[in-house]
XYZ file of C-alpha atoms in Angstrom:
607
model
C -41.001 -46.210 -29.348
C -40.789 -43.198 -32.171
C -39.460 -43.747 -35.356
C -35.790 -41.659 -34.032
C -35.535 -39.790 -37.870
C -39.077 -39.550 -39.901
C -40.290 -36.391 -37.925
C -42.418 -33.663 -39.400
C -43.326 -33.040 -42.839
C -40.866 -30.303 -44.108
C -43.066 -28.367 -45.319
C -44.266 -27.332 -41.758
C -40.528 -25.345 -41.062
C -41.177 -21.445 -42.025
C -39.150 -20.812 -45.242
C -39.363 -16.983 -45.177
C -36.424 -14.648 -45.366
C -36.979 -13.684 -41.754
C -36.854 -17.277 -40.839
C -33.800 -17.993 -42.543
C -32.207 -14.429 -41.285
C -32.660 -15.915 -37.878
C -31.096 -19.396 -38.968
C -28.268 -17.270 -40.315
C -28.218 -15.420 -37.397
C -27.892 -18.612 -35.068
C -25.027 -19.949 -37.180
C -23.004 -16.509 -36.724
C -22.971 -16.512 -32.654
C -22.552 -20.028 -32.696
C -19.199 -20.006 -35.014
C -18.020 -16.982 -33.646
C -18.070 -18.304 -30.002
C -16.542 -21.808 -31.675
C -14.199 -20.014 -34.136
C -10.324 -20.887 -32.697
C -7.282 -18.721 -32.935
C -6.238 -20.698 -35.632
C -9.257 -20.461 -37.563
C -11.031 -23.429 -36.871
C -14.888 -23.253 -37.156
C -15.313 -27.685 -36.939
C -17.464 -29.002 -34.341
C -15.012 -30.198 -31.618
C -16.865 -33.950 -31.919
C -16.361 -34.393 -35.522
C -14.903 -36.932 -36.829
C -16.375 -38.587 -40.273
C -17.400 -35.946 -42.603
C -14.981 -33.282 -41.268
C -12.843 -31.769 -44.530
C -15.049 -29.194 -45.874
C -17.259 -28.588 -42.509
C -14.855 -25.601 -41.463
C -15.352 -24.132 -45.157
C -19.284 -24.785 -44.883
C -19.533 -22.606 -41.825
C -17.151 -19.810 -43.580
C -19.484 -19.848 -46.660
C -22.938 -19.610 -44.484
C -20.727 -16.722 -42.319
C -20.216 -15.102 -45.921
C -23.837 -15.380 -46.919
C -24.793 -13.633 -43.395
C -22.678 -10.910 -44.457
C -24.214 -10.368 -47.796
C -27.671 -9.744 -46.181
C -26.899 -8.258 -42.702
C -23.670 -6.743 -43.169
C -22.923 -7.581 -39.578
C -19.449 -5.801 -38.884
C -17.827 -8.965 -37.250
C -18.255 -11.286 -39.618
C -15.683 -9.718 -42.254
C -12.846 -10.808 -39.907
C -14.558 -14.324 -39.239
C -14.715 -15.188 -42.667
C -11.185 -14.094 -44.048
C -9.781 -16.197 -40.375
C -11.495 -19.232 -41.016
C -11.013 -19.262 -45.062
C -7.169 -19.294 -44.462
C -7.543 -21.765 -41.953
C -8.982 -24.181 -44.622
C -6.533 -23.084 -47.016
C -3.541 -23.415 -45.010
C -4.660 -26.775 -43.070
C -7.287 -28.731 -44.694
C -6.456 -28.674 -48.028
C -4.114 -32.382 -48.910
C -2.124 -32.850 -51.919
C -0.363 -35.775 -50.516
C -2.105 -38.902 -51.858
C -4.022 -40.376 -48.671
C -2.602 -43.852 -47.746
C -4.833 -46.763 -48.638
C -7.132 -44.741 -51.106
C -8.341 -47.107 -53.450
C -9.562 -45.332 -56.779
C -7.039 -42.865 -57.732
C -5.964 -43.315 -61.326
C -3.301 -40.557 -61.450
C -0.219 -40.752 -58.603
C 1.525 -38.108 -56.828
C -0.466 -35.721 -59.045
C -0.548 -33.294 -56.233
C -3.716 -31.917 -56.807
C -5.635 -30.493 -53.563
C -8.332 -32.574 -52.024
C -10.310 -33.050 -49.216
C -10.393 -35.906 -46.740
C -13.248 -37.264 -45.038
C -11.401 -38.509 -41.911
C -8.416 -36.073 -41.062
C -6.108 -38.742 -40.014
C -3.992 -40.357 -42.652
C -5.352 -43.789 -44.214
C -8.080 -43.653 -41.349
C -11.169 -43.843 -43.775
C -9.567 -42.982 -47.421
C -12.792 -44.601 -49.516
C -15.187 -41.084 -48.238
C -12.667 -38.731 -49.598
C -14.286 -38.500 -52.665
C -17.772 -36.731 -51.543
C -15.796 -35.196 -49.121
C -13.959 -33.209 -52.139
C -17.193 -32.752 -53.687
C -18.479 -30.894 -50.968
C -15.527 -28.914 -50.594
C -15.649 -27.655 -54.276
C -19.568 -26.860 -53.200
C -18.372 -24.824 -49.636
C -15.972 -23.023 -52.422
C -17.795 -22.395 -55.082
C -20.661 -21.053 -52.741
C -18.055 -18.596 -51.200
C -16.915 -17.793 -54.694
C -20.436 -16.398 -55.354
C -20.229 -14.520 -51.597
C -17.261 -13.194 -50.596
C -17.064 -9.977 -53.175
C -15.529 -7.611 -51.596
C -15.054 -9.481 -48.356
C -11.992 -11.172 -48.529
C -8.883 -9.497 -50.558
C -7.389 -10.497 -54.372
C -5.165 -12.948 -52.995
C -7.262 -14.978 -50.862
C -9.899 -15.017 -53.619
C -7.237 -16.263 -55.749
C -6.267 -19.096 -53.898
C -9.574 -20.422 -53.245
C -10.450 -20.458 -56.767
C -7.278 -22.249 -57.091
C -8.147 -24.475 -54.751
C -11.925 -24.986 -56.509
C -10.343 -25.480 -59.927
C -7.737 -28.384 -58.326
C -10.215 -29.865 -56.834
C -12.348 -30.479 -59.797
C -9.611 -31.769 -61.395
C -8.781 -34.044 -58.625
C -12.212 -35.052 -58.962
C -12.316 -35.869 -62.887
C -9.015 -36.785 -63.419
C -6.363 -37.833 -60.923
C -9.819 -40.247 -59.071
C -12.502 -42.574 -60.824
C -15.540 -40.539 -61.276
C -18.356 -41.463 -58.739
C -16.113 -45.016 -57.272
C -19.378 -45.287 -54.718
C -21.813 -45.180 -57.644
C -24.165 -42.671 -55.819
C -25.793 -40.842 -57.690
C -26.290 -37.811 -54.956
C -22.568 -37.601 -54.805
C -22.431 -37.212 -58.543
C -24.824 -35.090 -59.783
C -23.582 -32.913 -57.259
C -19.998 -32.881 -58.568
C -21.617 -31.961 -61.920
C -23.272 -28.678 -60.110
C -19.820 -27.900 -58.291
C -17.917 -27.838 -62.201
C -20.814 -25.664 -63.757
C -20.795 -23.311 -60.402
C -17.099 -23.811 -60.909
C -17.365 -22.750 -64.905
C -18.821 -18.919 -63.818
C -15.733 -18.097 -61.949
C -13.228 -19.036 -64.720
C -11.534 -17.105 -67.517
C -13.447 -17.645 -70.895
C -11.030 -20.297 -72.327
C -11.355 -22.290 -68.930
C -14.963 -21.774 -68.744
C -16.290 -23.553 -71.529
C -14.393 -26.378 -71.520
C -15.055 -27.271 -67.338
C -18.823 -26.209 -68.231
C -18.901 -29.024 -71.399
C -17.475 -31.436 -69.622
C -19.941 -31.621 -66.618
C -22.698 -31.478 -69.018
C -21.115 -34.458 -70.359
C -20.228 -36.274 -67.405
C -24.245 -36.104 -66.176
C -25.196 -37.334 -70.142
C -22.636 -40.434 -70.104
C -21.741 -41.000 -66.631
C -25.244 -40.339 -64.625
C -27.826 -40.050 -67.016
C -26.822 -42.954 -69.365
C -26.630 -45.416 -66.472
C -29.910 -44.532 -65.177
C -32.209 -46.947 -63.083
C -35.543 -48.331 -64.078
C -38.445 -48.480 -61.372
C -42.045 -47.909 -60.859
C -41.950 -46.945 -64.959
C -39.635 -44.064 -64.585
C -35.762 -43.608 -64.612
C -34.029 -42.587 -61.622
C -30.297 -41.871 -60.782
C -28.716 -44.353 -59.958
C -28.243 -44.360 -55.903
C -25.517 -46.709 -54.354
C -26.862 -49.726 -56.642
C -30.325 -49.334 -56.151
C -32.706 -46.801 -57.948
C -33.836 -44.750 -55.382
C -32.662 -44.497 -51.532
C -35.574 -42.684 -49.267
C -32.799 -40.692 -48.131
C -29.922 -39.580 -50.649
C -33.061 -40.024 -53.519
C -34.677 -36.620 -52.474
C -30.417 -35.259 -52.093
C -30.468 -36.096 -55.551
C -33.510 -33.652 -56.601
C -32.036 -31.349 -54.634
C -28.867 -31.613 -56.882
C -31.172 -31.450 -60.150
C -32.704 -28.101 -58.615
C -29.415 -26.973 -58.127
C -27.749 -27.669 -62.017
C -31.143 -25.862 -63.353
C -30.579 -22.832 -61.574
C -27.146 -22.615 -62.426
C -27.349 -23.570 -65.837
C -30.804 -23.267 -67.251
C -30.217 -26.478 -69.202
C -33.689 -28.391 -69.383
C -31.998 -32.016 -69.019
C -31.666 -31.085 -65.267
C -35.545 -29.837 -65.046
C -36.594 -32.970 -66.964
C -35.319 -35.585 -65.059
C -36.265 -33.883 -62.091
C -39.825 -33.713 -62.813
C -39.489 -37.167 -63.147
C -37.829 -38.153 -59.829
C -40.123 -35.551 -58.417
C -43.436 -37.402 -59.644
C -41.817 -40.573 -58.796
C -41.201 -39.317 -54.897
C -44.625 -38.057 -55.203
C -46.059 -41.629 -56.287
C -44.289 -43.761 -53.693
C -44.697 -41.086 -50.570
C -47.429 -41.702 -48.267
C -49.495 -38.890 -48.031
C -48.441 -39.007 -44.214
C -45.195 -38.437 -45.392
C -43.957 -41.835 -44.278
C -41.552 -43.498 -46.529
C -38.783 -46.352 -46.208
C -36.801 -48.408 -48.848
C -33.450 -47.984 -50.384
C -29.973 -49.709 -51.036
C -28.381 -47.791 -48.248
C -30.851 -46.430 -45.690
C -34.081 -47.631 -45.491
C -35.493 -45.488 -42.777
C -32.991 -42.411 -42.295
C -34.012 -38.887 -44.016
C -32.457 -36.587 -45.074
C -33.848 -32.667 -43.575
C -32.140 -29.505 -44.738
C -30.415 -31.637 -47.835
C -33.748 -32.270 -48.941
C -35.731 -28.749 -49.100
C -34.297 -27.435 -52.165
C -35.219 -30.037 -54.331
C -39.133 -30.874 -52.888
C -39.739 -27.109 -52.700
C -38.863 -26.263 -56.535
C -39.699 -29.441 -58.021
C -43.343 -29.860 -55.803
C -44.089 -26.883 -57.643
C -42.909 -27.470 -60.914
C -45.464 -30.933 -60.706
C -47.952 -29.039 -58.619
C -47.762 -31.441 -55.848
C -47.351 -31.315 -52.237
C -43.678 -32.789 -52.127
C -42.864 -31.185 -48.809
C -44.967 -33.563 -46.690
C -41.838 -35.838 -46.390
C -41.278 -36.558 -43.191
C -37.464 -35.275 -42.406
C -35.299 -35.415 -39.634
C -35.730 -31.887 -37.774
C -32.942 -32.714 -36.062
C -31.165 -31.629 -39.496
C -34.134 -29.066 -40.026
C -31.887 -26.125 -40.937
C -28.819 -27.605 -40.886
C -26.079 -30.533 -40.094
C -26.073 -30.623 -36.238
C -23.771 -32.610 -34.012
C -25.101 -35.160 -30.799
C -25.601 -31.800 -28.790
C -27.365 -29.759 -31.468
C -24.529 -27.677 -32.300
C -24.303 -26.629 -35.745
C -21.974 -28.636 -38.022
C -20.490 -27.408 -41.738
C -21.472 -30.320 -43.648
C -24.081 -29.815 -46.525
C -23.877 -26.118 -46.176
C -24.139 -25.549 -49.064
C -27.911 -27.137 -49.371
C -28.886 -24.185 -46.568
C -27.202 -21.725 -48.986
C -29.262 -22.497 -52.004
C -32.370 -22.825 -50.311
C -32.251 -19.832 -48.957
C -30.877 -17.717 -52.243
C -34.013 -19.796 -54.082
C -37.586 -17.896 -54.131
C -39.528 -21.121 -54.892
C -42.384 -21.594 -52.245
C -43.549 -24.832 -51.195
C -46.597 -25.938 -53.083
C -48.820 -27.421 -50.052
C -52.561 -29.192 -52.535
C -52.051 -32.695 -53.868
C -51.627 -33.316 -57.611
C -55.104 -34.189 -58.464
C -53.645 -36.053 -61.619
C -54.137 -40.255 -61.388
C -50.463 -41.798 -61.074
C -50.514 -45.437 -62.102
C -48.249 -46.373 -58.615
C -50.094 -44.389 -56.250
C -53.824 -44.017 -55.086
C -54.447 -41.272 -52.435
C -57.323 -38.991 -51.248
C -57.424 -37.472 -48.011
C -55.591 -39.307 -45.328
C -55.498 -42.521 -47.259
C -53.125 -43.505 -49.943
C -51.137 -46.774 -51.322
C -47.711 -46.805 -52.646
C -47.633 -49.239 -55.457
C -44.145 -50.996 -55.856
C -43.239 -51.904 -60.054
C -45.537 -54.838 -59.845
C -48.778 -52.724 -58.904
C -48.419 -54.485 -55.480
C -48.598 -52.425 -52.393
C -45.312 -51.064 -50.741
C -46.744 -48.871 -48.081
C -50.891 -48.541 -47.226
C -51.501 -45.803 -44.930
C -55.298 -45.484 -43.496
C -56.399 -44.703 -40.244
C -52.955 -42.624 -39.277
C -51.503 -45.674 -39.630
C -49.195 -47.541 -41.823
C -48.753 -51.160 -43.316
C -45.308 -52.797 -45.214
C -45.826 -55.848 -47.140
C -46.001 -58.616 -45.015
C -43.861 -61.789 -45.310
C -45.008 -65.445 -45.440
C -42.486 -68.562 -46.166
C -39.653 -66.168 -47.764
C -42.454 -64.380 -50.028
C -43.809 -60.702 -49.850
C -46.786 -59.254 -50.378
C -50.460 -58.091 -50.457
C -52.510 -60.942 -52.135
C -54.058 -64.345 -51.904
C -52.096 -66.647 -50.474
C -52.473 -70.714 -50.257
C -50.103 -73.403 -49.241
C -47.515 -70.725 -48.353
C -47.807 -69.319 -52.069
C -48.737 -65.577 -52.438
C -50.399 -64.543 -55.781
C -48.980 -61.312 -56.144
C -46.341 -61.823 -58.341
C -47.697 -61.117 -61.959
C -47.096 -63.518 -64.860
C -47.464 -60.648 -67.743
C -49.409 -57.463 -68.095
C -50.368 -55.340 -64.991
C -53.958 -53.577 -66.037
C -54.755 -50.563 -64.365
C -57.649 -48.241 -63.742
C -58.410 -45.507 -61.939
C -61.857 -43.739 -61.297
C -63.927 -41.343 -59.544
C -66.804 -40.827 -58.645
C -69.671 -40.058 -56.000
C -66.766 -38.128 -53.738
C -64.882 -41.770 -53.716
C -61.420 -42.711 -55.567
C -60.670 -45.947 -56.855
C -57.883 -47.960 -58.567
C -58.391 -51.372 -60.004
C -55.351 -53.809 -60.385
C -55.651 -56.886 -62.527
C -52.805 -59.327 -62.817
C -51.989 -62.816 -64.350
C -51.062 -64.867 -61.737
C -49.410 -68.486 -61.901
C -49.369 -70.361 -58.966
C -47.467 -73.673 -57.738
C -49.952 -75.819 -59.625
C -48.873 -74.123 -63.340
C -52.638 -72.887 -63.238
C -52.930 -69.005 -65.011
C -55.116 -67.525 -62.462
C -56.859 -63.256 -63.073
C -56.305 -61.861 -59.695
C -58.017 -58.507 -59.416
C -57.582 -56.185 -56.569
C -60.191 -52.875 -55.907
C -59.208 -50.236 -54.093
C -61.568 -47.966 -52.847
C -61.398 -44.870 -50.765
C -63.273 -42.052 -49.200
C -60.641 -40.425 -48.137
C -60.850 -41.712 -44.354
C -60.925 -45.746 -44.943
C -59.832 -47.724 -47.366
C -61.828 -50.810 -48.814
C -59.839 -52.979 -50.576
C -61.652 -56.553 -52.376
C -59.657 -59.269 -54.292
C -61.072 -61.305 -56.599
C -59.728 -64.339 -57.961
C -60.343 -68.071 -59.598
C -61.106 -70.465 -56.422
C -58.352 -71.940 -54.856
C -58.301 -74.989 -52.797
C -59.728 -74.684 -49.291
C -57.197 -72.723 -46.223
C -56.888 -69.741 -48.976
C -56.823 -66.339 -46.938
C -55.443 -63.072 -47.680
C -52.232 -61.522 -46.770
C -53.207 -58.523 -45.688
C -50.259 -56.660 -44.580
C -48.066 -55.963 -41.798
C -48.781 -52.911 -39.403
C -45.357 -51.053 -38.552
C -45.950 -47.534 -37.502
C -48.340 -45.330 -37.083
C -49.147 -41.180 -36.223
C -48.530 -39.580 -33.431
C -48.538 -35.982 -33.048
C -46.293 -35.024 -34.811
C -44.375 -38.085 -34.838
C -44.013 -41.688 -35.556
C -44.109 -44.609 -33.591
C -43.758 -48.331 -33.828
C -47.164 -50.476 -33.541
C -48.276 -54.076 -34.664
C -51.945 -52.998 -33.758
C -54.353 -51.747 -36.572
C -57.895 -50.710 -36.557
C -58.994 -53.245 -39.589
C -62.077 -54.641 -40.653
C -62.845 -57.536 -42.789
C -65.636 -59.334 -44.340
C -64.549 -62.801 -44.077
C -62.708 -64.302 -40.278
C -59.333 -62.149 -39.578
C -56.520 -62.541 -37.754
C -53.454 -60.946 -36.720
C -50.414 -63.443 -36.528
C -46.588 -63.392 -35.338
C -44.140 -65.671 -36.481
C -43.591 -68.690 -34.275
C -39.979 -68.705 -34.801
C -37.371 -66.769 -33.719
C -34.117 -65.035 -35.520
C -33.783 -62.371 -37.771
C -35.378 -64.098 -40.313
C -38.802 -63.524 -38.208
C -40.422 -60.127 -38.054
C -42.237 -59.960 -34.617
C -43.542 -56.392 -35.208
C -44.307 -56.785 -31.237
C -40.470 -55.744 -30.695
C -38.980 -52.828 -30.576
C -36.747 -53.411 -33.802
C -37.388 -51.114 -36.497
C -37.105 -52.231 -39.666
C -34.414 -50.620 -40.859
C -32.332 -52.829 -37.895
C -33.553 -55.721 -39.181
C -32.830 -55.083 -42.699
C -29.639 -54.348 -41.872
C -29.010 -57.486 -39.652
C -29.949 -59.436 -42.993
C -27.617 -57.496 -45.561
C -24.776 -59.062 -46.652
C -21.974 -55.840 -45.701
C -22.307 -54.202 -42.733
C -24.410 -51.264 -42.256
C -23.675 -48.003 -43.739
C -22.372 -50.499 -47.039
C -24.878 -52.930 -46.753
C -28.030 -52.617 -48.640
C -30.896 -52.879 -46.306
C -33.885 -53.731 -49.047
C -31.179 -56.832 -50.638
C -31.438 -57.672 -46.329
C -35.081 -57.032 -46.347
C -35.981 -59.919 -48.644
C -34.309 -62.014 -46.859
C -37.020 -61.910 -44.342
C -38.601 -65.523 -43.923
C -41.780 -64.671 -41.964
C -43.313 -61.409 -40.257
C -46.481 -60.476 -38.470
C -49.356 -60.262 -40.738
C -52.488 -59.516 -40.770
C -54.386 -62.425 -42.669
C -58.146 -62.659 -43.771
C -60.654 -65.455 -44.847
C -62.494 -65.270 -47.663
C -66.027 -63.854 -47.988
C -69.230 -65.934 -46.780
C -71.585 -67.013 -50.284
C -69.029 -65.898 -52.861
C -69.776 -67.296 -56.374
C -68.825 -70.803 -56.684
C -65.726 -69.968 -59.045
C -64.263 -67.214 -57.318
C -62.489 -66.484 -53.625
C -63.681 -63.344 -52.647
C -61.691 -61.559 -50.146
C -62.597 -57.825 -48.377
C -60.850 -55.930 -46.046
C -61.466 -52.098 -44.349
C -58.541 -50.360 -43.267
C -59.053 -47.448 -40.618
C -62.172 -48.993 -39.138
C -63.575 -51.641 -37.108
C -66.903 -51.729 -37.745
C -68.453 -54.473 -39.073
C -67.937 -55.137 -43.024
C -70.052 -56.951 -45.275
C -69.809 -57.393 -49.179
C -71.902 -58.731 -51.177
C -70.092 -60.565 -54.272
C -72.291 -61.937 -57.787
C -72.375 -62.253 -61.356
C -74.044 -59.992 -63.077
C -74.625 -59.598 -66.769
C -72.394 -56.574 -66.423
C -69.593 -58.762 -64.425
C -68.641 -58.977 -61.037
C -70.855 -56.761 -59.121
C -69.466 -55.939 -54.918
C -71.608 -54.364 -52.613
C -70.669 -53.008 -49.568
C -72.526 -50.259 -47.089
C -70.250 -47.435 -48.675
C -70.325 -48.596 -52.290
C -71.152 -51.165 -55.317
C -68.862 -51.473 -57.940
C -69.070 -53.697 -60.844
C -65.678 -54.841 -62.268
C -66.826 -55.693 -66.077
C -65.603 -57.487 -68.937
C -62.199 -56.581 -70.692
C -62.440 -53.977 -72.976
C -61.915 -53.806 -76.429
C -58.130 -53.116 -75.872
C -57.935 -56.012 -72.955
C -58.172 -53.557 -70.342
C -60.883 -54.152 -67.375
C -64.122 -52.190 -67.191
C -64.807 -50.586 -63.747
C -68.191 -48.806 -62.732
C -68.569 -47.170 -59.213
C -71.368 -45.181 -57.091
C -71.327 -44.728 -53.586
């Protein structure tokens, strides 16, 4: 089976201003054949999400009209913008909604689920895309719709950014998407107001992103992220979130928005497979994002010279929100709007900078999670998650059911190249069951086509092997499927085991389930509220690939080697040396040396 959502890298879809013309033009004979007497653009099967989709379609009708001045759109767009004016705009407090903190203020809002009390707790994005769809045909409609219609809808925008930051908590579901992107609807907002309104709505988003998004910030992988449903980062609304920091530098030029986007942008960059593949997050660990995404990849992957846009999206979603039978839905409009008003191009080469949580050259590369362990390894086309042994996860040595991966102080890193090959050496502190401080020390090694990776450590009692990881997917074309097969070579026995129990504790990577399922059957809410990666660890047991240690190792040490993306035979060759621990293998010798003067290791490599 495919992966149903990681599809092609979104950098593949043409981006030109022909391409989007015909996107544009797409959306035009689709609404007008939809478009109802009343004024209803909605897809007829929406159901969740549905209070600003009618204006989202109106707004990408607008922009069609600003750059092909097609005669029947003028109509189209004044029809529909009354319709959302006269019957999807709510000032009656929706029964059951949870985090207003003003009554009866009759401010205008917009409802997630039409129905009254159906599903009050999403009607506070939903508003936030509304002000978006409005503030987007704010910028559009000059000279397409008349005084008084402009009027109300600005009326509308400024109520519902008041509904927004007064009469509701600000951000109740703590995402951080869904925040940062009311911030960009008050400063878009801010332009269309009289001077003594503007200022005022324009200061307090700035301050609301300072002390309400920016202050609460999330540490991982050494960098601070937006918050994102509880977690750090979600694979999903994380690159919704650059997106949003594109957006609030274009529109405002402040250099907050362009700093902590470089930062989420290198941050993507480190933990993203150069495949594109990517999974983890408090909400979704497997969906992506498409359209939503573009923006923020596109001007940030070349703002960090790096090729952001090989994130695998859903091309479902490529250009825009589509329903079950592709039909074109309003929500996130506004995301096809600004990509296509933005001039950025996507930036296609690799950073060639080192990142301490990443190591990738040519079709190889490891995601390092915050304690320098592996999250994904991709070599070969295909890719491995940490595996699970005895309610522990990992890459590392493992005896008695203990994996030493988890470090006991410092991480030391280094990365090198040389001879056309890229390395990163990991050195941790490692205490095991026994209370003994034990120097683990992983190499990573890379042509760019396999991946060697050798793990030293103090000798363990006899049964040590190495937990290798657990192959979940892998390329095809130009998608991705499920496998628990890997072409993988190692230098001491190797095996490929299942779990011998059954449940959902007990990854059989043999099944069909993806892991996102399984994640989800282990949360603690249900899914869509649950968070997956809280599930995830949950996990007991999982396939894994394991390996014995290397044959004639020095006495002190386990030695453990493994090639990923080949099956050829693989020897190394592990000894003291004056200089330290010297490896040779038939691709390379590297000698890890003594700690430095500052306690960091010494590494020396030649192919």
């Amino acid at each position: 089976m495919h992966l149903p959502r990681q599809l092609g890298p979104l950098h593949d879809l043409p981006d030109t201003p022909e391409a989007y013309d015909a996107v544009l033009a797409d959306v035009t004979e689709q609404a007008l054949a939809r478009l109802t007497p009343e004024g209803n653009l909605e897809h007829p099967d929406s159901v969740d999400d549905i209070g600003d989709t009618s204006l989202g379609i109106t707004s990408l009708l607008a922009l069609a009209w600003q750059r092909s001045k097609d005669p029947r759109l003028p109509e189209a767009v004044r029809h529909s913008l009354a319709f959302h004016l006269r019957e999807r705009v709510y000032r009656e407090d929706n029964p059951g909604y949870p985090n207003l903190r003003i009554r009866n203020s009759g401010l205008p809002y917009a409802r997630y689920t039409l129905a009254a009390g159906a599903h009050p707790i999403g009607d506070w994005p939903s508003t936030v895309w509304a002000l978006l769809q409005a503030v987007n045909l704010l910028d559009t409609t000059d000279n397409l719709v008349d005084d008084e219609q402009r009027a109300e809808l600005l009326d509308v925008a400024r109520g519902y950014w008041r509904w927004l930051t007064e009469a509701t908590f600000f951000n109740p579901q703590e995402a951080g998407n869904q925040a940062i992107g009311c911030v960009v609807g008050g400063l878009m907002l801010a332009r269309h107001l009289p001077d003594a309104e503007s200022e005022p709505v324009r200061a307090l988003a700035l301050r609301l992103y300072e002390e309400r998004i920016r202050a609460h910030r999330v540490a991982d992988r050494g960098a601070l992220l937006p918050p994102e449903h509880g977690g750090a980062y979600d694979n999903n609304y994380g690159p919704i979130s650059l997106s949003f920091l594109a957006q609030a530098h274009r529109v405002s030029g402040e250099e907050v928005f362009a700093e902590d986007g470089d930062t989420l942008a290198r941050y993507i960059d480190a933990r993203l497979t150069g495949g594109g593949f990517d999974n983890g997050g408090p909400r979704y660990s497997e969906q992506h994002s498409a359209f939503e995404s573009v923006l923020g990849l596109r001007y940030f992957g070349a703002r960090i010279g790096s090729d952001l846009g090989r994130y695998r999206g859903d091309s479902r979603w490529a250009r825009h929100a589509a329903q079950a039978d592709g039909g074109v839905d309003g929500h996130f409009a506004w995301m096809l709007v600004w990509q296509i008003q933005d001039t950025t191009r996507w930036h296609r080469e690799p950073s060639t900078r080192p990142a301490r949580h990443q190591l990738r050259a040519g079709t190889v590369s490891v995601a390092f999670d915050g304690r320098m362990t592996p999250a994904v390894v991709e070599a070969g086309g295909t890719y491995y998650l940490p595996a699970a042994v005895n309610r522990q996860h990992g890459f590392g040595p493992v005896h008695d059911g203990f994996v030493f991966c988890r470090p006991m102080g410092e991480v030391r890193v280094r990365d090198l190249r040389a001879d056309g090959l890229t390395a990163k050496l990991v050195t941790k502190p490692v205490v095991g069951r026994d209370h003994v401080l034990r120097h683990v020390r992983s190499l990573y090694v890379t042509d760019g086509t396999s991946l060697w990776t050798t793990v030293a450590v103090e000798r363990l009692p006899e049964g040590a092997y190495l937990l290798a990881g657990l192959p979940y997917a892998a390329d095809d074309g130009d998608r991705v499927r499920r496998t628990a097969e890997a072409a993988v070579a190692s230098a001491g026995a190797l095996r490929l085991s299942h779990p011998r129990e059954q449940g959902p504790e007990h990854f059989d990577a043999r099944s069909e389930l993806l892991q996102e399922q399984a994640a989800f059957a282990l949360a603690a809410d249900p899914r869509g509220y649950g968070n997956p990666d809280e599930g995830w660890r949950h996990l007991v047991s999982s396939t894994a690939l394991e390996a014995g240690p290397v044959p004639d190792a020095p006495d002190d040490l386990h030695v453990f080697a493994v090639q990923y993306g080949s099956t050829r035979p693989y020897t190394v060759e592990a000894t003291w040396a004056e200089e330290g621990l010297t490896l040779r293998t038939s691709a390379f010798t590297a000698v890890i040396g003594a700690p430095d003067e500052h306690g960091e290791p010494e590494l020396s490599l030649r192919a």
